[in-house]
Amino acid sequence: MKAKVIGQKIVATLIIPCAVYLLFLILRPQVFGQTSLIWTLFNQSIANIIMAWGLSFEMTAGNMDMSVGAEMILGSLVGCMFAKTLGIPGIILGALLVALIIGVLKSVLSALINMKTMIISIAYTLILGSVGYLVVKGESVIITSDQTTLGKFPYTLIILVVAGIVMYVLDRFSVFGAHCRALGGNENLAVVAGIKKKTVETKAIFICSIYAALSAIIYLSRGAGTAAQTGLSSMSTVFGAMTGVFIAMILVKYINMTVGIVVGVVSMNIITIGLIALNMPSSMKDSVNGGFLLLLMIINDIIQKREADKLYRAASMTRITEEQAVAAE
Amino acid sequence: MSKVILKAENVYKSFGLTKAVQNFSLEIAEGEVHGLIGENGSGKSTFSSMVAGVQTMDAGQLFIDGEPYAPKNAIDASERGVSLVVQEIGTIGTISVAANIFINKEKQFRKGGMIDYKTMYAEAKKILKRIGGEHLDPAAICASLNLEDRKLVEIAKAMYSNPRLLIIDETSNALATHGREVLYQNIRAVKESGGSVLFITHDMEELIEVCDSVTIMRDGVYVDTLRGDEMVAKRLKELMVGREIADNYYRPDFEPKYDADTVVFRATDICAPNASHVSFELHKGEILGLGGLADCGMHEVGRILFGLDRKDSGRVELADGTEIKTPVQAIKLGVGYLSKNRDTEAVILNYSIGDNIVMPSLPDLRKGPFMPKRAEREMADDWVDQLEIKCNGSKQYVKELSGGNKQKVVLAKWLAKDSQILIMDCPTRGIDIGVKEIIYQLMMSLKEQGKSIIMISEEMPELIGMSDRILVMKDYKINKEILRSPEVNEQEVVQYMV
Amino acid sequence: MADKALNAKKYQKSALISDLLPLGGLIAVVILFGILTKGKIFSSFSLQTIYNQSFLYILGGLGCAFLFAQGAIDLSMGAVIALCSILGAFAANQYGIIACILVCLIVGTICGTITGFIYSHTNIAVFILGLSVCFLIKGTLYQITNGQASISIPYADKKMFTPIWISAVVMVVFALIIYYLFEYHTMGKHSKAIGAGIAAAAQSGVDVTKIKWLGFVISGFTCGMVAFFTMVKTGSGGPATGSNFEFNVMIAMILGGMPSEGGARAKIKSCFIGAILIAFYSNGMVLLGADSRVQEILKGVVFIVVIVGTYRMQMQAEGKKAFQFFGLKLAKKNG
Amino acid sequence: MKKLFSLILALAMVFALAACGSDSGSAPAAAGSAPAASANGEDAAPAASGQSFNIGAVTTGSTDATSKPLYDSMEQAIKALGCNYIESAMEEDSGDGVLNAVNNLLSTGVDGLIVPNVASMYGLIPTIADLCEQNKVYFSLFWTNLDEGTEEYDACMNNPYFISTTCEDDVYSGYWAASVVGKLGVEKICTITLPDGFTTTNMRNEGLEKACKEYNMTVLGSCSDVSLTTSSAGGTTITEDFLAAYPDTEAIVVLGMSQYVLPGIAQALEDANRTDIQVAGIDFNEYQQDYMNSGILDGIIGGHFAGPTYSVILMVNRLQGNPLAESGVILRDSFIELGSAEEADEYATKIYGNCLYTDEQLANCLVSNNPDFTYDDLVAIADAYGLEDILSRTQG
């Protein structure tokens, strides 16, 4: 039994990324054959993976926060301003400072409002986007290349691994993670069992802000610069991370969220590179991701319907067998 | 006298206007399995949920082992040794069996900040074995288990903190024979370990067999407590209903009176998980009673008749042969359905009384393309007066009404629609005596108008008192058909149920 | 009896508040900016600008009123509007303006029907479904325009539709139709019933699948109309047309008093009040010369304050505790 | 309930009537008309030169190195010529956004209007022309090319309130940028371009092809995905993808948006130690001199900031009653070319952040101050514009 389960887990993990990779390998062997591409893929996915890890707690508990993209960009802007005087520590300090302030504000507000967080987060996006613009007066700000070491090899891996382990522990082994899943599964039962919804939500918001700060540091260091994204344009950054979480949620029966998110984000980035290699306009990646997600959800829905059907048939069978037993006496 | 575990003193609780529990006191001693019985809506579930910390009391005092006890949630309750098993699904589908058992109690497995799943699963396996659910895998996701196994998980959750007071709230009817055996075995285990059990049910035989003593409640008020051999079914029933089974309370006549040769509704060979080859015919102007123990499958048959649930085979059709497949079609064809869970299915709480009443009849009110609001308001006010629904006008929200008035709104809905066939599932469940009488008189007037009613009920007096014909169901089959006659009494009917 | 009357009065009060607060908000904003801009905001030209800016959001709000009443939101509106505008622009250039109108409406309705079919026949969450449809359409837009950022429509045709009275008539007619369907037809009542309690609605004659499906079809049709009128206004259609339209409509509806889970208190007038309120606000801010970024921050803050305000007042009226902050109760339970 | 809704409908009708009241061209002084002097029509007596006019400008909202100097020099010119500057930024980068900003400015009662070209703007020009004509407001465009025979061209040319449009020879800028790397003997290049479909994008691509033929270069791949080209992290991603997909590429030509992507490109090339790859770009940014000095950047063309300033000069002259040209004009606005590190340093130190023309140089472009100033003098000033010209005038 054990081997079969592990086998199922491995297949579920690797099926999506490998299928996509193979597809592009066939189409562009010389591009997808080289091993350095794996490295590029890894570098490009880090920022999104970390943001998606931060988002996963809120989304498992049933809330969708669209303003994390704007929060991350604000973190990178403030980090950039601090970097001018304090260097690299300035980047870290700036990003974390933003994370704390926004985290506190959001959790206080979430206690005051019990409305679908998705709608309120649109207002947050508007505010954070414009605050970012006013912080740097709209200029695009850069950091000197020696300040971008955090975006380079050893550090990105360290940040990713540490963030991954912390997320894995919080998700699988912490009481907080169990409470998020309980709230997401059936909110009334969880509350009746004594789980404090607001406390769990506040922790989820803080963790999300901290992870957004980490992803801001990497976003800034990789690009050696950043620019304010006003209005609702920062939503496109958060959608990329969210799609990763959606994919992970569908695979959660087979693999844990931490690995599921890596699978989701990396698969999407493979598609982006593939499209550029095929010299197709890379705006196609939106429709490929959208169609991909829609397909996954429809398949998932069909599977669930079939399982419900199986349970229904099993119940009928037990009734029929019981009947025969009574008839036999 | 052995030490008192639970002591409740003049407990009060009301939801808006309905006074669910009034001045109720109770004592349960060590090692005692104390029953709590009463008709639906007598306040027994409300009282038990207050003791288990699911709801807060308006007034009154609770004591556990002598100390004051006011739980805010299930965790406070289980710390004081009180655990609860409810009738509906109490487990969360998306998480594992072990996670459900130890929900909000995961701290104890924390080693160095990390939950140690190995010990957690081992502990879950242990408790599952102890309560008789060893075939369950602690790591399995609850949604993949069938209903009975999920209930065993709940029992394991309750038994884990080896409770001083185990509360079982009408759980038995969700369990089949094997599950019920496991439940009784655990009740005995709690009893031997010096704990106590509060066993809530409305199934007479089970109560007499399992409990040492029983308290009877009626409309939120304490009636009496019987111990040992005083507990006799007939006596219990009288105390429960609170009056001798008065004759005029139900139908005055004693012969079946219906138009035997015109069939208005026919169900042939219905098969489903809890219905096996159910067939019957409903005649014009007939009240057909469908009786049996709670889990005999009659509720599920009622839903299938209305097209709410799917069925393996069989056919539900009107006299002229048109088959009923969906509720929308059924309503159009003049079939109405009163669900047994009133607040979630029969009526829309956050919606005005008027809108609820006119909802099914909207298509009929239309004059050409236009649907005058005046007509709607008139229909609503007209039925509010006819049924004397106590409210401040048809604009008021249904959630502010008492249980009886809510049921009147549901009835008004189908009367306004002038449905010819009404499927009533526990029509007088959780309703005070005054309104019950009105509902019975209403059923009689519908019968005179030539409408036909299928009444599904778990209360013997109601079935015998009102139906022209009673179909007794047992283990998902129609076991016996009893025609209305003066000699019919409860013992005779019950023997076909058990 | 007294207790019952008091209880009923509470719910009456909270219903009244949720009904009149948004209108009060609108009047307050109108007066505030009237004073601040010393009447400049009431000049015929700025009123015309306010009309132009709120017209599209009123249309959009009317279109997705049924979805809002059901507690759902169509996140694919922006992309559908862009698609309609591009195909409409092609039709306008080839076959003239009438063909453009037809193409916009037909394409919008088709998108609405497909999304509605998926929404009503599966239990996929409406947010995720909307997002993925939005991405699916957005990605293909550049292909359809084979690289063009915008396709302009013949100016002569466009000119025919620019006079204000045409759009005013269309708005009023569309508002009357939607008002009829919402208040005097089963479609509206059944949508509100689904929002208030879907299980109970199904048992009292509401064909849930059909109503959910129709909600998206009407929203799709409206996207077609909005796409056409945006093209008439800006003279061209393209991938950027209608971007973020659905979020602005959502903000307008919530500010206009539409409850976020739909239900009985869903009203048509919320789209009028919300859209006009936002138009007055943004036009007034420009007249005061406020920097557009400050405008956006204030818009977000005002939105949150209004939400907290209405929620808190409703709780107050219903005598419940409003604040639950880390378990300690900020507002004492009154009454 | 019905009463409330009929109130709403009445409100909507009142709007429509009030709005179309002004639409039918009746006297602009509708009830409570804008206090500020609404533009006096053609026939009004030429206002005394002392009277100050309001000139409104629609800004793109971002103040990076390409837009900031442009708006600063426009503001300086308006103030130098004694008028007040009113700014309204467009919320979204779409036709709707521009139209809202234009409407807002018109409702504040401006006398002149200066509007940039934006993504899906081309269908909008006739609408703006109409709006300005109705409100008797002079208007100019910048970054906008009007070709003969298009609707935009006719809408502007026979509109009495159209002052001027300035546009750059983007074919030249594309050609210049590509030839920077062409001169260094490069054969295989990748390009990053503005979003597809703009006329500017098409013109710059045309220039690129011309240069490619001349230096027989081939374009391996290109990227114009807006979600990547508007952030430096996006620049890094695009460069890494190019290096992965086309390892043999020798140069990257950025035909626009370099103020966003350049830092990312530089960073990615440094990380992949492929600094052998040449980079050339269009549109200035704040840090180009560092990249030029460090050898990553080989040439950048941009700095087309003076266009609106010329339009302001023409507009104020017209407002003061002595128009330089009878009808609308199309003015060529040239680039500043920075081919070497020294030139970039000079630009950074001497020009960036301070004015292109001194106040008196601007003042004597007004006929009211300098009677024999003609349109040809203005064209001469425009053609002379360049690095040496600015240095000689401002530093000399």
Short mmCIF file of C-alpha atoms in Angstrom, two decimals, chain B residues 16-17 303 306 308 327-328 331 337 339 344-348 350-351 355 359-360 362-363 366 369-373 376 390-392 396-397 399-400 413-414, chain C residues 3-5 7-9 11-12 15 179-180 183-186 188-194 196-197 199-208 263-265 318:
data_model
loop_
_atom_site.label_atom_id
_atom_site.label_comp_id
_atom_site.label_asym_id
_atom_site.label_seq_id
_atom_site.Cartn_x
_atom_site.Cartn_y
_atom_site.Cartn_z
CA GLY B 16 -36.01 36.29 19.45
CA LEU B 17 -39.59 35.42 20.33
CA ARG B 303 -37.41 14.10 -0.94
CA PHE B 306 -40.52 15.94 -4.77
CA LEU B 308 -34.97 16.76 -4.66
CA PRO B 327 -38.82 20.38 -7.81
CA VAL B 328 -39.53 23.22 -10.27
CA ILE B 331 -44.38 22.80 -8.20
CA TYR B 337 -43.21 20.07 -0.19
CA SER B 339 -39.18 20.11 4.44
CA THR B 344 -32.57 25.98 6.14
CA GLU B 345 -34.85 24.50 3.47
CA ALA B 346 -38.55 25.24 3.87
CA VAL B 347 -38.33 29.01 4.20
CA ILE B 348 -35.81 31.76 3.33
CA ASN B 350 -33.35 36.66 5.39
CA TYR B 351 -36.35 37.35 3.19
CA ASP B 355 -41.87 37.43 -0.70
CA MET B 359 -42.51 32.92 -4.35
CA PRO B 360 -43.99 29.74 -5.92
CA LEU B 362 -45.19 34.31 -9.08
CA PRO B 363 -45.88 32.86 -12.56
CA ARG B 366 -48.59 37.63 -13.96
CA PRO B 369 -45.85 40.62 -19.17
CA PHE B 370 -46.55 42.69 -16.07
CA MET B 371 -46.65 41.39 -12.51
CA PRO B 372 -48.34 44.03 -10.39
CA LYS B 373 -46.76 44.45 -6.98
CA GLU B 376 -48.31 40.27 -4.66
CA LYS B 390 -48.29 36.98 14.35
CA CYS B 391 -46.09 39.66 12.73
CA ASN B 392 -45.96 43.40 11.97
CA GLN B 396 -41.07 41.78 8.18
CA TYR B 397 -38.27 39.21 7.85
CA LYS B 399 -36.03 35.19 10.80
CA GLU B 400 -37.82 37.35 13.42
CA LYS B 413 -46.72 29.43 0.51
CA TRP B 414 -48.34 26.26 -0.78
CA ASP C 3 -40.15 42.93 23.40
CA LYS C 4 -41.34 41.68 20.04
CA ALA C 5 -42.16 45.17 18.79
CA ASN C 7 -37.06 43.53 18.18
CA ALA C 8 -38.96 44.09 14.96
CA LYS C 9 -38.24 47.82 15.09
CA TYR C 11 -34.57 45.08 12.03
CA GLN C 12 -36.72 47.80 10.46
CA ALA C 15 -33.12 47.90 6.75
CA TYR C 179 -35.91 47.50 -13.25
CA TYR C 180 -38.90 45.63 -14.69
CA GLU C 183 -38.66 44.09 -9.39
CA TYR C 184 -41.58 42.86 -11.42
CA HIS C 185 -40.33 39.61 -12.91
CA THR C 186 -39.34 36.24 -11.50
CA GLY C 188 -35.06 39.45 -10.14
CA LYS C 189 -36.97 37.85 -7.30
CA HIS C 190 -35.36 34.49 -7.88
CA SER C 191 -31.86 36.02 -8.02
CA LYS C 192 -32.43 37.72 -4.68
CA ALA C 193 -33.81 34.45 -3.27
CA ILE C 194 -30.63 32.62 -4.36
CA ALA C 196 -30.68 35.03 0.54
CA GLY C 197 -30.77 31.21 0.78
CA ALA C 199 -31.32 25.65 -0.58
CA ALA C 200 -34.67 27.16 0.44
CA ALA C 201 -34.96 28.96 -2.91
CA ALA C 202 -34.54 25.67 -4.79
CA GLN C 203 -37.44 24.21 -2.82
CA SER C 204 -39.83 27.08 -3.46
CA GLY C 205 -39.79 26.99 -7.24
CA VAL C 206 -36.50 28.73 -8.19
CA ASP C 207 -34.74 27.05 -11.11
CA VAL C 208 -31.27 27.76 -9.68
CA GLY C 263 -30.07 38.78 -0.95
CA ALA C 264 -33.24 40.70 -0.24
CA ARG C 265 -31.62 44.12 0.14
CA GLU C 318 -29.58 45.08 15.26
#
